[in-house]
């Protein structure tokens, strides 16, 4: 769905980005850091390269965090003290929104009126703060949900806790107030309209991207040497946060089924898991290792901490396949990154993954989470690995952070034009 607003030629000078519960400076793959962190970092850097100043407000989680840190030239991260530095999960943070909002408003108050041209909130907690900042600053609010409680609750992993009602209500409020709502896919855009009553005229579909300079095909043998993996191994990889929602257990169960069907595979199979416990997974941080032991596959399991930079690229290049078995995924950046490196993806047919993965061309989509289904799909993808891998690169190149950033800047300008019209200010007077 595309907005009906008029896009101005002039872009924002300065953007306020709100990310209450996780800092863009944190390592994706553990804690609450994941695809949203990557999204904020990559788009903020590219906005700055286009001459737009970006200030990211996030909650300070350590006394060692400086009040202001430079993420990149033109991108500042402001750490706001709101509650204790440690020991607060996402479900505890609503009680600190008042303190966080006060910190954001005080920072803006040190500048002349009109310092920010737009506020972009990420996740519902930030949307609550953005709603107040929008009214105080007189600028449009653009909101990215990233995940939606009603969607997550409809597809819970076994034993996972449903999202609380306070979040559902909070999302309803933000959807009603935001000047623009950004969905990663057409499916998410429809969910905003059908499940939350969003005005279709305020919903914009902007797919995330992938860093096409970093994630490129490379020497698989060299990547395997860097990770200590044998050249002839069959490598199935999972990259991401270890929690029920992301379902790494599905890959382990499927691997056990593959070994049951073909015992000779054991000598070559490596199941590579790169990530750290997160969310409800923090309650049982060794649950995946315990599951591997109970399945009798400890000998083929290899665990790595969350990877960044060249280490992450090596994981993708070393793998024959990357599995994304999530129960819910608003898009799935891991799938794009892997494909950009020439590695096919086997993913669950949920959320935005049917967009991130071209079923039958760049990978395979699985309609459920049963170990037999996944074993079948993994084996089928392995047999077509080279053909799927070649097509995966082309598919991933349809997505880029530059394209995402350009669409965001157009969206900001359109939201500002409509906001000004509602306020009775001629569009030509907007400071964009």
Coordinates of C-alpha atoms in Angstrom, one line a residue:
X1 CA 0.0 0.0 0.0
X2 CA 1.4 3.4 -0.9
X3 CA 0.5 6.7 0.7
X4 CA -1.4 9.3 -1.1
X5 CA 0.7 12.2 0.2
X6 CA 2.5 14.7 -2.0
X7 CA 6.2 14.1 -2.0
X8 CA 8.3 17.3 -1.6
X9 CA 11.5 17.8 -3.5
X10 CA 13.3 19.0 -0.4
X11 CA 14.3 16.3 2.1
X12 CA 14.6 16.6 5.9
X13 CA 17.6 18.3 7.4
X14 CA 17.5 16.4 10.7
X15 CA 15.7 13.2 11.7
X16 CA 15.0 12.0 15.3
X17 CA 15.0 8.2 15.5
X18 CA 13.6 6.5 18.6
X19 CA 14.7 3.0 19.6
X20 CA 13.8 2.6 23.3
X21 CA 14.5 -1.0 24.0
X22 CA 17.7 -1.7 22.0
X23 CA 20.6 0.4 20.9
X24 CA 22.0 0.4 17.4
X25 CA 25.4 0.1 18.9
X26 CA 24.6 -3.4 20.3
X27 CA 25.6 -6.6 18.6
X28 CA 22.8 -8.2 16.6
X29 CA 22.1 -11.8 17.5
X30 CA 21.8 -11.6 21.2
X31 CA 19.7 -9.9 23.9
X32 CA 17.0 -7.8 22.2
X33 CA 19.4 -6.8 19.3
X34 CA 18.4 -8.2 15.9
X35 CA 17.2 -7.1 12.5
X36 CA 15.8 -3.8 13.8
X37 CA 19.3 -2.8 15.0
X38 CA 20.7 -3.5 11.5
X39 CA 17.8 -1.6 9.9
X40 CA 18.4 1.5 12.0
X41 CA 22.2 1.5 11.5
X42 CA 22.1 0.9 7.8
X43 CA 19.4 3.5 7.0
X44 CA 20.9 6.1 9.4
X45 CA 24.3 5.9 7.8
X46 CA 22.9 6.3 4.4
X47 CA 20.7 9.2 5.4
X48 CA 23.8 10.9 6.8
X49 CA 25.7 10.2 3.5
X50 CA 22.9 12.2 1.8
X51 CA 23.4 15.2 4.1
X52 CA 20.6 14.4 6.6
X53 CA 21.6 14.6 10.3
X54 CA 20.3 11.7 12.3
X55 CA 20.0 11.4 16.1
X56 CA 19.0 8.1 17.6
X57 CA 17.6 8.1 21.1
X58 CA 17.9 4.8 23.1
X59 CA 17.7 3.8 26.7
X60 CA 21.1 3.7 28.5
X61 CA 21.7 0.1 29.8
X62 CA 25.2 0.7 31.2
X63 CA 26.8 3.4 33.4
X64 CA 29.7 3.3 31.0
X65 CA 27.6 4.5 28.0
X66 CA 28.5 8.1 27.2
X67 CA 25.6 10.5 27.0
X68 CA 26.3 10.9 23.2
X69 CA 28.2 8.6 20.9
X70 CA 28.9 8.9 17.2
X71 CA 27.8 5.9 15.3
X72 CA 29.0 7.3 12.0
X73 CA 29.7 10.8 10.6
X74 CA 26.4 12.6 10.8
X75 CA 24.8 10.0 13.1
X76 CA 24.6 10.5 16.9
X77 CA 23.3 8.0 19.4
X78 CA 21.9 9.6 22.6
X79 CA 21.7 7.4 25.7
X80 CA 18.8 8.4 27.9
X81 CA 18.8 7.4 31.5
X82 CA 15.4 5.7 32.3
X83 CA 15.3 3.2 35.1
X84 CA 18.1 0.9 36.2
X85 CA 20.9 0.3 33.7
X86 CA 20.5 -3.5 33.9
X87 CA 17.9 -6.1 34.7
X88 CA 15.0 -4.7 32.7
X89 CA 13.3 -6.7 29.9
X90 CA 11.0 -5.4 27.2
X91 CA 8.0 -6.1 29.3
X92 CA 9.4 -4.0 32.2
X93 CA 10.0 -1.0 30.0
X94 CA 6.5 0.5 29.8
X95 CA 7.0 1.7 33.4
X96 CA 10.0 3.7 32.2
X97 CA 8.5 5.4 29.2
X98 CA 7.7 8.6 31.1
X99 CA 11.4 9.0 32.2
X100 CA 12.6 8.2 28.7
X101 CA 10.2 10.7 27.1
X102 CA 11.3 13.4 29.5
X103 CA 14.9 12.8 28.5
X104 CA 14.1 13.0 24.8
X105 CA 12.1 16.2 25.2
X106 CA 14.8 17.8 27.3
X107 CA 17.4 17.1 24.6
X108 CA 15.2 18.8 22.0
X109 CA 14.5 21.7 24.3
X110 CA 18.2 22.6 24.3
X111 CA 17.8 23.6 20.6
X112 CA 15.9 26.2 18.8
X113 CA 12.3 25.3 17.9
X114 CA 12.0 23.1 14.8
X115 CA 15.3 21.3 15.4
X116 CA 13.9 18.0 14.1
X117 CA 11.9 17.8 10.9
X118 CA 10.5 14.3 11.5
X119 CA 10.4 11.6 14.2
X120 CA 10.8 7.9 13.2
X121 CA 9.9 5.4 16.0
X122 CA 10.9 1.8 15.9
X123 CA 8.8 -0.8 17.8
X124 CA 5.6 0.0 19.8
X125 CA 7.5 1.3 22.9
X126 CA 9.2 3.9 20.8
X127 CA 5.9 4.7 19.1
X128 CA 4.5 5.7 22.5
X129 CA 7.3 8.2 22.9
X130 CA 7.1 9.4 19.3
X131 CA 3.4 10.1 19.7
X132 CA 4.2 12.7 22.5
X133 CA 7.2 14.1 20.7
X134 CA 5.2 14.6 17.6
X135 CA 2.6 16.7 19.4
X136 CA 5.3 18.6 21.3
X137 CA 7.6 19.3 18.4
X138 CA 4.9 19.8 15.7
X139 CA 6.4 17.4 13.3
X140 CA 5.1 14.2 11.6
X141 CA 5.5 10.8 13.3
X142 CA 6.6 7.9 11.1
X143 CA 6.4 4.5 12.8
X144 CA 7.9 1.1 12.0
X145 CA 6.4 -1.7 14.1
X146 CA 8.9 -4.4 13.0
X147 CA 6.7 -7.0 14.8
X148 CA 3.0 -7.0 15.8
X149 CA 1.6 -8.5 18.9
X150 CA -1.6 -9.8 17.3
X151 CA 0.4 -11.5 14.6
X152 CA 2.9 -13.0 17.0
X153 CA 0.2 -14.3 19.4
X154 CA -1.5 -16.1 16.5
X155 CA 1.7 -18.1 15.8
X156 CA 3.3 -18.8 19.1
X157 CA 6.0 -21.4 19.5
X158 CA 5.2 -24.2 21.9
X159 CA 5.7 -23.0 25.5
X160 CA 6.3 -19.4 24.5
X161 CA 4.5 -16.6 26.4
X162 CA 2.0 -14.5 24.5
X163 CA 2.6 -10.8 24.1
X164 CA 0.9 -8.9 26.9
X165 CA -2.3 -6.9 26.5
X166 CA -0.4 -3.7 27.4
X167 CA 1.5 -4.1 24.1
X168 CA -1.6 -4.8 22.1
X169 CA -3.3 -1.6 23.4
X170 CA -0.1 0.4 22.9
X171 CA 0.1 -0.7 19.3
X172 CA -3.5 0.2 18.7
X173 CA -2.7 3.7 20.0
X174 CA 0.4 4.2 18.0
X175 CA -1.3 3.0 14.8
X176 CA -4.1 5.5 15.4
X177 CA -1.7 8.4 15.9
X178 CA 1.1 7.9 13.4
X179 CA 1.2 10.0 10.3
X180 CA 2.8 7.2 8.4
X181 CA 3.1 3.5 9.2
X182 CA 5.8 1.5 7.4
X183 CA 5.3 -2.1 6.6
X184 CA 8.1 -4.3 5.5
X185 CA 5.9 -6.2 3.1
X186 CA 2.4 -5.9 1.5
X187 CA 1.4 -8.7 4.0
X188 CA 2.4 -6.6 7.0
X189 CA 0.7 -3.6 5.5
X190 CA -2.5 -5.6 5.2
X191 CA -2.1 -6.7 8.8
X192 CA -1.9 -3.1 10.0
X193 CA -5.1 -2.3 8.2
X194 CA -7.1 -5.5 9.0
X195 CA -5.9 -6.3 12.5
X196 CA -5.3 -2.7 13.8
X197 CA -7.7 -0.6 11.7
X198 CA -4.9 1.5 10.2
X199 CA -5.9 4.1 7.6
X200 CA -4.7 2.5 4.3
X201 CA -3.7 6.0 3.1
X202 CA -1.1 6.3 5.8
X203 CA 0.4 2.8 5.3
X204 CA 3.6 2.6 3.2
X205 CA 5.3 -0.6 2.1
X206 CA 9.1 -0.3 2.2
X207 CA 11.1 -3.5 2.1
X208 CA 14.3 -3.6 4.1
X209 CA 17.6 -4.1 2.3
X210 CA 20.9 -5.9 2.4
X211 CA 24.5 -4.5 2.4
X212 CA 25.4 -5.5 -1.2
X213 CA 29.0 -4.4 -0.7
X214 CA 29.6 -6.6 2.4
X215 CA 27.5 -9.7 1.6
X216 CA 28.8 -11.0 -1.6
X217 CA 29.8 -14.5 -2.8
X218 CA 33.3 -15.6 -1.9
X219 CA 35.7 -18.5 -1.3
X220 CA 33.7 -21.2 0.5
X221 CA 36.9 -23.2 1.2
X222 CA 38.5 -20.2 2.8
X223 CA 35.5 -19.5 4.9
X224 CA 35.5 -23.0 6.1
X225 CA 39.2 -22.9 7.0
X226 CA 38.5 -19.7 9.0
X227 CA 35.8 -21.6 11.0
X228 CA 37.7 -24.8 11.3
X229 CA 35.2 -26.8 9.2
X230 CA 36.3 -29.6 6.8
X231 CA 36.2 -28.7 3.1
X232 CA 33.8 -31.6 2.3
X233 CA 31.4 -31.1 5.2
X234 CA 27.7 -30.7 4.7
X235 CA 27.0 -27.4 6.6
X236 CA 23.5 -26.4 7.8
X237 CA 23.6 -23.0 9.5
X238 CA 21.3 -21.0 11.8
X239 CA 22.1 -17.3 12.4
X240 CA 20.1 -15.3 14.9
X241 CA 18.8 -15.0 18.4
X242 CA 18.3 -18.2 20.3
X243 CA 14.7 -18.1 21.5
X244 CA 11.5 -20.1 20.8
X245 CA 10.2 -17.5 18.3
X246 CA 13.2 -18.0 16.0
X247 CA 12.9 -21.8 16.3
X248 CA 16.5 -23.1 16.0
X249 CA 15.2 -26.3 17.6
X250 CA 13.4 -27.0 14.3
X251 CA 16.8 -27.2 12.5
X252 CA 18.2 -29.6 15.2
X253 CA 15.2 -31.9 15.0
X254 CA 15.4 -31.9 11.2
X255 CA 19.1 -32.7 11.4
X256 CA 18.4 -35.6 13.7
X257 CA 15.7 -36.9 11.3
X258 CA 18.2 -36.6 8.4
X259 CA 20.7 -38.7 10.3
X260 CA 18.1 -41.3 11.2
X261 CA 17.3 -41.7 7.5
X262 CA 20.9 -41.6 6.4
X263 CA 23.4 -42.7 9.2
X264 CA 26.3 -42.3 6.8
X265 CA 25.7 -38.5 6.7
X266 CA 27.0 -38.2 10.3
X267 CA 30.6 -38.3 9.2
X268 CA 30.1 -35.1 7.1
X269 CA 27.2 -33.1 8.8
X270 CA 27.9 -29.9 10.7
X271 CA 25.0 -28.0 12.2
X272 CA 26.3 -24.5 12.8
X273 CA 24.4 -22.2 15.2
X274 CA 25.6 -18.6 15.5
X275 CA 23.8 -16.5 18.0
X276 CA 23.0 -15.9 21.7
X277 CA 20.1 -16.4 24.0
X278 CA 17.3 -13.8 23.8
X279 CA 13.8 -13.1 25.0
X280 CA 12.2 -16.1 26.7
X281 CA 15.3 -18.1 25.7
X282 CA 17.2 -16.3 28.5
X283 CA 15.3 -18.4 31.0
X284 CA 17.0 -21.5 29.7
X285 CA 20.3 -20.4 28.0
X286 CA 21.6 -23.9 27.4
X287 CA 18.3 -25.4 26.2
X288 CA 19.6 -25.9 22.6
X289 CA 22.6 -27.8 23.8
X290 CA 20.4 -29.9 26.0
X291 CA 18.1 -30.6 23.0
X292 CA 21.1 -31.6 20.9
X293 CA 22.2 -34.1 23.6
X294 CA 18.7 -35.6 23.9
X295 CA 18.5 -36.0 20.1
X296 CA 21.9 -37.6 20.0
X297 CA 23.5 -35.1 17.7
X298 CA 26.0 -33.3 20.0
X299 CA 28.8 -34.6 17.8
X300 CA 27.6 -32.6 14.7
X301 CA 26.6 -29.4 16.6
X302 CA 28.9 -26.4 16.5
X303 CA 28.0 -23.2 18.5
X304 CA 29.4 -19.8 17.8
X305 CA 28.7 -16.5 19.6
X306 CA 26.9 -13.7 17.6
X307 CA 29.1 -12.7 14.6
X308 CA 29.7 -9.4 13.0
X309 CA 31.6 -8.2 10.0
X310 CA 33.9 -10.7 8.3
X311 CA 32.9 -13.4 10.8
X312 CA 29.3 -13.3 9.8
X313 CA 30.2 -13.3 6.1
X314 CA 32.3 -16.4 6.7
X315 CA 29.3 -18.2 8.3
X316 CA 27.1 -17.5 5.3
X317 CA 29.8 -18.5 2.8
X318 CA 30.8 -21.7 4.7
X319 CA 27.2 -22.9 4.8
X320 CA 25.6 -25.1 2.2
X321 CA 22.2 -23.9 3.4
X322 CA 21.0 -21.3 5.9
X323 CA 17.8 -22.2 7.8
X324 CA 15.3 -19.6 8.9
X325 CA 12.6 -21.7 10.7
X326 CA 11.0 -18.8 12.6
X327 CA 7.4 -19.0 13.8
X328 CA 7.0 -15.4 12.9
X329 CA 9.2 -13.0 11.0
X330 CA 8.3 -9.6 9.8
X331 CA 10.9 -9.9 7.0
X332 CA 14.0 -11.9 7.7
X333 CA 17.3 -10.0 7.1
X334 CA 19.3 -13.2 7.7
X335 CA 17.7 -14.7 4.7
X336 CA 18.7 -11.8 2.4
X337 CA 22.3 -11.7 3.8
X338 CA 22.8 -15.4 3.2
X339 CA 21.4 -15.3 -0.3
X340 CA 23.6 -12.2 -1.2
X341 CA 26.5 -14.5 -0.3
X342 CA 25.3 -17.1 -2.7
X343 CA 23.9 -19.5 -0.1
X344 CA 20.3 -20.8 -0.5
X345 CA 17.8 -20.5 2.3
X346 CA 15.3 -22.9 3.6
X347 CA 12.7 -20.9 5.5
X348 CA 9.3 -21.2 7.1
X349 CA 6.5 -19.9 5.0
X350 CA 5.6 -17.1 7.5
X351 CA 5.4 -13.3 7.7
X352 CA 7.8 -11.6 5.2
X353 CA 9.9 -14.7 4.4
X354 CA 7.9 -15.4 1.2
X355 CA 9.2 -12.0 0.0
X356 CA 12.8 -12.4 1.3
X357 CA 13.0 -15.9 -0.3
X358 CA 12.0 -16.8 -3.8
X359 CA 10.4 -20.2 -3.3
X360 CA 11.9 -22.8 -5.7
X361 CA 14.4 -20.3 -7.1
X362 CA 16.6 -18.9 -4.4
X363 CA 15.6 -21.3 -1.7
X364 CA 12.7 -23.3 -0.4
X365 CA 9.8 -22.4 1.9
X366 CA 8.3 -24.9 4.3
X367 CA 4.6 -24.7 5.2
X368 CA 5.1 -26.0 8.8
X369 CA 7.6 -26.8 11.4
X370 CA 7.6 -30.6 11.6
X371 CA 11.0 -32.4 11.6
X372 CA 10.0 -34.6 8.7
X373 CA 8.9 -31.6 6.5
X374 CA 12.1 -29.8 7.3
X375 CA 14.3 -32.9 6.7
X376 CA 12.6 -33.3 3.3
X377 CA 13.1 -29.6 2.4
X378 CA 16.8 -29.5 3.5
X379 CA 17.6 -32.6 1.5
X380 CA 15.8 -31.3 -1.6
X381 CA 17.7 -28.0 -1.3
X382 CA 21.0 -29.7 -0.8
X383 CA 20.5 -31.6 -4.1
X384 CA 19.8 -28.3 -5.9
X385 CA 22.3 -26.2 -3.9
X386 CA 24.4 -24.8 -6.8
X387 CA 21.4 -23.8 -8.9
X388 CA 19.6 -22.3 -6.0
X389 CA 22.7 -20.5 -4.9
X390 CA 23.3 -18.9 -8.2
X391 CA 19.7 -17.5 -8.3
X392 CA 19.9 -16.4 -4.7
X393 CA 22.5 -13.8 -5.5
X394 CA 20.3 -12.2 -8.1
X395 CA 17.2 -12.3 -5.9
X396 CA 19.1 -10.6 -3.0
X397 CA 20.3 -7.8 -5.3
X398 CA 16.7 -6.7 -5.8
X399 CA 16.9 -5.4 -2.2
X400 CA 19.4 -2.7 -1.0
X401 CA 19.7 -0.3 1.9
X402 CA 20.1 2.6 -0.6
X403 CA 16.7 1.8 -2.1
X404 CA 15.2 1.5 1.4
X405 CA 16.7 4.8 2.5
X406 CA 15.5 6.7 -0.6
X407 CA 12.0 5.4 0.1
X408 CA 12.1 6.5 3.7
X409 CA 13.2 10.0 2.8
X410 CA 10.4 10.3 0.3
X411 CA 8.0 9.0 2.9
X412 CA 9.2 11.6 5.5
X413 CA 8.7 14.4 2.9
X414 CA 5.2 13.2 2.0
X415 CA 4.3 12.9 5.7
X416 CA 5.6 16.4 6.4
X417 CA 3.6 17.9 3.5
X418 CA 0.3 16.4 4.7
X419 CA 1.1 17.3 8.3
X420 CA 1.7 20.9 7.3
X421 CA -1.6 21.0 5.4
X422 CA -3.5 19.7 8.5
X423 CA -1.9 22.4 10.5
X424 CA -2.8 25.1 8.0
X425 CA 0.8 25.8 7.0
X426 CA 1.6 26.2 3.3
X427 CA 3.8 23.3 2.1
X428 CA 6.4 25.7 0.9
X429 CA 7.1 26.9 4.4
X430 CA 8.1 23.5 5.7
X431 CA 11.7 23.4 6.8
X432 CA 12.7 20.4 4.6

